CSV table of C-alpha atoms in Angstrom, one decimal:
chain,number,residue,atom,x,y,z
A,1,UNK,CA,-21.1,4.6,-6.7
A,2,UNK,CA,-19.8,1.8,-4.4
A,3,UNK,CA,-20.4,2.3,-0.5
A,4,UNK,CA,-17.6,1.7,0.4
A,5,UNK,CA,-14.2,3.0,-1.5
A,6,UNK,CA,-10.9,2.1,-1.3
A,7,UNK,CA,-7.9,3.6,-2.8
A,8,UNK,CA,-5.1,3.1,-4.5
A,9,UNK,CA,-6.5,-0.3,-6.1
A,10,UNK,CA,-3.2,-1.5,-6.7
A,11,UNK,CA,0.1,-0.4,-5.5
A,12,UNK,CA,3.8,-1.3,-6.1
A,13,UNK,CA,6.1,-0.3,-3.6
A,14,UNK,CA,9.7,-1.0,-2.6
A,15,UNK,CA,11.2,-1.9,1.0
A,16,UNK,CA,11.3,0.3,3.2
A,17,UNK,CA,8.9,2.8,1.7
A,18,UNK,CA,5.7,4.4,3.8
A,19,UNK,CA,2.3,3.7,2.7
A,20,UNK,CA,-1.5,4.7,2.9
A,21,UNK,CA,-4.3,3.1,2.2
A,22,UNK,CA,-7.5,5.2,2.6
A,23,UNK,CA,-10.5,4.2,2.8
A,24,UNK,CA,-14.2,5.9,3.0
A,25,UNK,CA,-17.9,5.3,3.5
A,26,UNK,CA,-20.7,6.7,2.4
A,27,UNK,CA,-22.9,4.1,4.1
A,28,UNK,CA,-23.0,6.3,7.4
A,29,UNK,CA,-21.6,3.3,10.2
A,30,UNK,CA,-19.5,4.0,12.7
A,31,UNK,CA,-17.6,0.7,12.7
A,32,UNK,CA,-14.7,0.4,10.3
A,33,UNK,CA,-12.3,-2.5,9.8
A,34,UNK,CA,-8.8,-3.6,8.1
A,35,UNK,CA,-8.3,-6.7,6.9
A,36,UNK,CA,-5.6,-8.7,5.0
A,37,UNK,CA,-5.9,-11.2,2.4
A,38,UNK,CA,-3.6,-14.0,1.9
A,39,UNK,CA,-4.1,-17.1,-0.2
A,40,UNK,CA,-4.9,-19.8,1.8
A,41,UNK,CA,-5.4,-17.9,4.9
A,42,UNK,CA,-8.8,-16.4,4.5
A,43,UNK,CA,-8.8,-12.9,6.0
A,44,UNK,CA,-7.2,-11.6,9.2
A,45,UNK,CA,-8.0,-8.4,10.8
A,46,UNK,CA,-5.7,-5.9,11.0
A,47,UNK,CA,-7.1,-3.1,13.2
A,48,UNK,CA,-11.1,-1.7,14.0
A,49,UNK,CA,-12.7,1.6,15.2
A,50,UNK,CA,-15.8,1.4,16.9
A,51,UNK,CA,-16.4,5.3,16.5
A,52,UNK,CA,-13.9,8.0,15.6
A,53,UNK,CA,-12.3,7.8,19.3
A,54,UNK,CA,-11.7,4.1,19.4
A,55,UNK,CA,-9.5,2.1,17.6
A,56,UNK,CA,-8.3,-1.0,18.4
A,57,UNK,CA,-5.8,-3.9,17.4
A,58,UNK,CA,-6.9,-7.1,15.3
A,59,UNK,CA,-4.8,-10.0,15.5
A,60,UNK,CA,-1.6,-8.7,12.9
A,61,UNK,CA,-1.6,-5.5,13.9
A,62,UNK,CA,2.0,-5.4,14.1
A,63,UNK,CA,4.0,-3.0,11.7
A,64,UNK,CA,0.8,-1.3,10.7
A,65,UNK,CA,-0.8,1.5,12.1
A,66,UNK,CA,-4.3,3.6,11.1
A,67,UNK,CA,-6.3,7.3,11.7
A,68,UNK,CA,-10.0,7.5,11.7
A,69,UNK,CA,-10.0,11.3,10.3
A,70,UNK,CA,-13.8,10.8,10.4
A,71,UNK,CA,-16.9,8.5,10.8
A,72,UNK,CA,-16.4,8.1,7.4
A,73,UNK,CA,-13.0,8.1,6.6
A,74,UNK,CA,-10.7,5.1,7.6
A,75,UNK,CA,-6.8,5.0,6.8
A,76,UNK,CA,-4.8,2.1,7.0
A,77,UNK,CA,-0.6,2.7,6.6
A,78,UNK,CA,2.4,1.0,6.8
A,79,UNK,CA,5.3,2.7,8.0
A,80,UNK,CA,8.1,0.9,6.6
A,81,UNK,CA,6.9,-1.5,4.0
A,82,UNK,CA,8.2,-5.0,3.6
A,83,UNK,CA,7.8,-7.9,1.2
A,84,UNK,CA,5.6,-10.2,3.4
A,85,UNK,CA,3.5,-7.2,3.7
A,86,UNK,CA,2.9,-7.9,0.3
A,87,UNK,CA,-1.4,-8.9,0.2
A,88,UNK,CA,-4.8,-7.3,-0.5
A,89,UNK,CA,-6.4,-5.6,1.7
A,90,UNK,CA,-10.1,-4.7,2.3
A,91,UNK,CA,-12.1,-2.0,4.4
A,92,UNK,CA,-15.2,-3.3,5.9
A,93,UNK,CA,-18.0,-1.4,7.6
A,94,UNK,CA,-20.7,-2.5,10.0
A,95,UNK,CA,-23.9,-1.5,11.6
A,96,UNK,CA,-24.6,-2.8,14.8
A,97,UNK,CA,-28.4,-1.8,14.7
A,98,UNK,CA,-30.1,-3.0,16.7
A,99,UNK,CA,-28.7,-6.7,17.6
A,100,UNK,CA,-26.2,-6.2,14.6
A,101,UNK,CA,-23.3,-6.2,16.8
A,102,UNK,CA,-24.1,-9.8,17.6
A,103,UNK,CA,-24.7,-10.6,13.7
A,104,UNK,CA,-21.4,-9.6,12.6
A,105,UNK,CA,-22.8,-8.4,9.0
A,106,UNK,CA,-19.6,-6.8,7.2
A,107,UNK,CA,-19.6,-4.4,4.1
A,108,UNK,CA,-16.8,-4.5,1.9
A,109,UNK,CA,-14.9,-2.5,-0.2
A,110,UNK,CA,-13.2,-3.7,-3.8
A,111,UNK,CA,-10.0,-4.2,-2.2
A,112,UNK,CA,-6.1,-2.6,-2.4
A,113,UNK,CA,-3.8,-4.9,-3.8
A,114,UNK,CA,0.0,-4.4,-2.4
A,115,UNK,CA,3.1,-5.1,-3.6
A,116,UNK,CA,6.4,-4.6,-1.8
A,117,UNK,CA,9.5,-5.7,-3.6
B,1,UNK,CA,-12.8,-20.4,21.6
B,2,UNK,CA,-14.6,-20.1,18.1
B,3,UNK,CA,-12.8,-21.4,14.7
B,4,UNK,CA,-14.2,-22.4,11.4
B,5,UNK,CA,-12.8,-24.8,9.0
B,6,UNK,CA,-13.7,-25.1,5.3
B,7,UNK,CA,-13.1,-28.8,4.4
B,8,UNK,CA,-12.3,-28.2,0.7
B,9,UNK,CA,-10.1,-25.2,-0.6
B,10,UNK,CA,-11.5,-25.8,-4.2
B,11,UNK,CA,-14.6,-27.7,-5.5
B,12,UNK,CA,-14.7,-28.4,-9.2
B,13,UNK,CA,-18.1,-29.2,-10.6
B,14,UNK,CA,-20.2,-28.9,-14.1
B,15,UNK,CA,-22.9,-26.7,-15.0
B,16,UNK,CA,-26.1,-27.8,-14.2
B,17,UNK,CA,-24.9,-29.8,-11.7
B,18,UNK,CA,-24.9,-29.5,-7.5
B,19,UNK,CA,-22.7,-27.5,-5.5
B,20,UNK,CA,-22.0,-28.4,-1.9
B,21,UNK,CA,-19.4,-26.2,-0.5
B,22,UNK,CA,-18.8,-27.5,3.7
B,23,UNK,CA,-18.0,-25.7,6.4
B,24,UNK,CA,-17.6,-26.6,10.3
B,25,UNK,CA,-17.4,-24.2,13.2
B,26,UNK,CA,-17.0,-24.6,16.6
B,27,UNK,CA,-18.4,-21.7,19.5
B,28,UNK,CA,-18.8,-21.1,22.4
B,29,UNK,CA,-21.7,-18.9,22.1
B,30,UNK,CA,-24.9,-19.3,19.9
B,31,UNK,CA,-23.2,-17.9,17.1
B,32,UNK,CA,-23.7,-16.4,14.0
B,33,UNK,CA,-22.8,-17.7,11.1
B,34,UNK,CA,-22.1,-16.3,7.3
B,35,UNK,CA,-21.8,-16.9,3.9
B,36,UNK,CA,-19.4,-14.4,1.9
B,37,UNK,CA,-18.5,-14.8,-2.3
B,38,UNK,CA,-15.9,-12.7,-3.8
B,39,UNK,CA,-15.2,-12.6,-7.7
B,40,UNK,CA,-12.2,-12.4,-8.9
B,41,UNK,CA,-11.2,-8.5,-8.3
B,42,UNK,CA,-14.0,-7.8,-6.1
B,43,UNK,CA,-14.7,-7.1,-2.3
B,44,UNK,CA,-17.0,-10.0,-0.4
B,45,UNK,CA,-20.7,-9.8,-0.7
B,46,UNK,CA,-23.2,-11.3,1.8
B,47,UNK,CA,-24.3,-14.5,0.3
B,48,UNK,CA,-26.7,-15.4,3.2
B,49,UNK,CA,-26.4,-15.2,7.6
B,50,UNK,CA,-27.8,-17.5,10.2
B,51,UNK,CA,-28.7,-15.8,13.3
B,52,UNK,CA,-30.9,-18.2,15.4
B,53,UNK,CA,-33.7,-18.1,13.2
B,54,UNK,CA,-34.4,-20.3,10.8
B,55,UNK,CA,-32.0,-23.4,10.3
B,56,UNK,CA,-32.5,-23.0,6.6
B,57,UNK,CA,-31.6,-20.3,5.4
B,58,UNK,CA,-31.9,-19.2,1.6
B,59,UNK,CA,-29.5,-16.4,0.2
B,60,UNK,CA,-29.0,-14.8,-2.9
B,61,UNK,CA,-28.5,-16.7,-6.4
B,62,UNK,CA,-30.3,-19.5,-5.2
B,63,UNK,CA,-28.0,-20.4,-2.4
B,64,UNK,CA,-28.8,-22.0,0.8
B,65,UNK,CA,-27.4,-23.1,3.9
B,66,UNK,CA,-28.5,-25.2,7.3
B,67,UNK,CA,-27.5,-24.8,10.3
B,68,UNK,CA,-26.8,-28.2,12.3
B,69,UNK,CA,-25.7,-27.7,15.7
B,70,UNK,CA,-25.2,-31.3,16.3
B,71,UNK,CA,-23.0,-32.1,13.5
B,72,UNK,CA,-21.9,-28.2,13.8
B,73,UNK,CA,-21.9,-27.3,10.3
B,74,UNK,CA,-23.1,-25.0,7.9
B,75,UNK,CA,-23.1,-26.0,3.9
B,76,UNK,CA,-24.0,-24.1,1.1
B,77,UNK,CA,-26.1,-25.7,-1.3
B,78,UNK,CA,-27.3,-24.8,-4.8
B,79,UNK,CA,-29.6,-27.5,-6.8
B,80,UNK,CA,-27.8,-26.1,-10.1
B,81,UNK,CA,-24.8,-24.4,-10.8
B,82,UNK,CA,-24.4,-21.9,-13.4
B,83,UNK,CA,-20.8,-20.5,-14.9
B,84,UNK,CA,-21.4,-16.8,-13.0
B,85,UNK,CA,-21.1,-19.0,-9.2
B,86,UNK,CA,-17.4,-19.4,-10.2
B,87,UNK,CA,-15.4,-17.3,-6.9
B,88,UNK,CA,-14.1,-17.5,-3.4
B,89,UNK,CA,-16.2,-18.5,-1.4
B,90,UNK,CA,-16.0,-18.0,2.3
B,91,UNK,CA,-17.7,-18.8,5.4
B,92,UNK,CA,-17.7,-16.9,8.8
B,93,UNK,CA,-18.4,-17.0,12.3
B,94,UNK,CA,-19.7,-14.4,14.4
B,95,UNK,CA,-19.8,-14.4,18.2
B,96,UNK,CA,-21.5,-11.4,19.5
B,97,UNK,CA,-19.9,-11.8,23.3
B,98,UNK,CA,-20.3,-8.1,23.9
B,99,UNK,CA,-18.6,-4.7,23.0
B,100,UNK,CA,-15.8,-5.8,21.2
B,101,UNK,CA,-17.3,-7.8,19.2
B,102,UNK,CA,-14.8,-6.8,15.9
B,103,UNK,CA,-12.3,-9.3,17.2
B,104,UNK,CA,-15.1,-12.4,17.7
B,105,UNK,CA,-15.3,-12.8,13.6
B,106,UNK,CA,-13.3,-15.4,12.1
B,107,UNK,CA,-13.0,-15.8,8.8
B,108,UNK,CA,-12.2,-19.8,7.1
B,109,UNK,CA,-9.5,-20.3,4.7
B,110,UNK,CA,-11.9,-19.7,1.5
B,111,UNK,CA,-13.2,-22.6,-1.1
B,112,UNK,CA,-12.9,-21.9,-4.7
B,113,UNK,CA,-15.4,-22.7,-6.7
B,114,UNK,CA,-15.1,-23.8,-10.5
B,115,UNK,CA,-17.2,-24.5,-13.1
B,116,UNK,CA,-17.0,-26.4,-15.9
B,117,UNK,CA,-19.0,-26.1,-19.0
């Protein structure tokens, strides 16, 4: 079973529409991250939780939002889809350890693809 | 401020033959420094990290990378490639400045790799 789970793997949504992308962990971190994919562009982080009271915004946090239910439990939604929306996205974990907060090692899931027409 | 730059967004070579896959970074910090492949449909996967240790550092597959501060670049090598290394490849830096160290990873722009037969 993968560590880290991501669902739905694929989704097909219209404009306008809200959607959830969950995401859990079964490798027992506390931090959790969203990222975005985009040809060309590498990936961009979207929002991070440090433990199950802090969240905080990545650099295109705008028009998404997300719940940490649990340490491992990470949800990523959008409230009103729209097409440039349209990417994949991945949940990462991390363990800081002790000096991993300065490696930066992530742990990634297989990835949600989106589509919003 | 940290960036990293991958110099080629696809490298095209024949089995059997080497693969050299560039990256350049600039920091502020001693950084860290990562090596991430992701097959088609997959999440990344650690190829190999830098951390002040070793310049030369050997990862999984029979990768390898060095870590020039002069030149401020990090390469990953392999003497021979075989059809499997075909992916994304993707190099990161990590700046661990703290706390908040989420927002100190930047991700480059991906090189993918082909092989030909």
């Amino acid at each position: 079973d993968a560590d880290v789970t991501q669902t739905p793997r694929n989704r097909i949504t219209k404009t306008g529409k809200r959607i959830m992308l969950e995401c859990s962990q079964t490798k027992g971190h506390d931090r959790m991250y969203w990222y975005r994919q985009d040809p060309g562009l590498g990936l961009r982080l979207i929002y991070y939780s440090f433990d199950v009271k802090d969240i905080n915004k990545g650099e295109i946090s705008d028009g998404y939002s997300v719940s940490r239910q649990a340490q491992a439990k990470f949800s990523l939604s959008l409230e009103s889809a729209i097409p440039n929306q349209t990417a994949l996205y991945f949940c990462a974990t991390s363990d800081p350890g002790q000096a991993g907060w300065r490696t930066g090692e992530l742990f990634f899931g297989e990835g949600s693809r989106l589509t919003v027409l | 401020a940290q960036s990293v730059t991958q110099l080629d967004s696809h490298v095209s070579v024949s089995e059997g033959t080497p693969v050299l896959l560039r990256c350049n970074y600039s920091s502020s910090y001693s950084p860290s420094l990562f090596w991430y492949v992701q097959h088609p449909n997959k999440g990344l996967q650690l190829l190999l990290k830098y951390t002040s240790a070793a310049t030369l550092v050997k990862g999984i597959n029979g990768f390898e990378a060095e870590f020039k501060k002069s030149e401020t670049s990090f390469h990953l090598t392999k003497p021979s490639a075989h059809m499997s290394d075909a992916a994304e490849y993707f190099c990161v830096v990590s700046e661990g400045a703290g706390y908040s160290s989420a927002s100190k990873i930047i991700f480059g722009s991906g090189t993918r790799l082909s092989i030909r037969p």
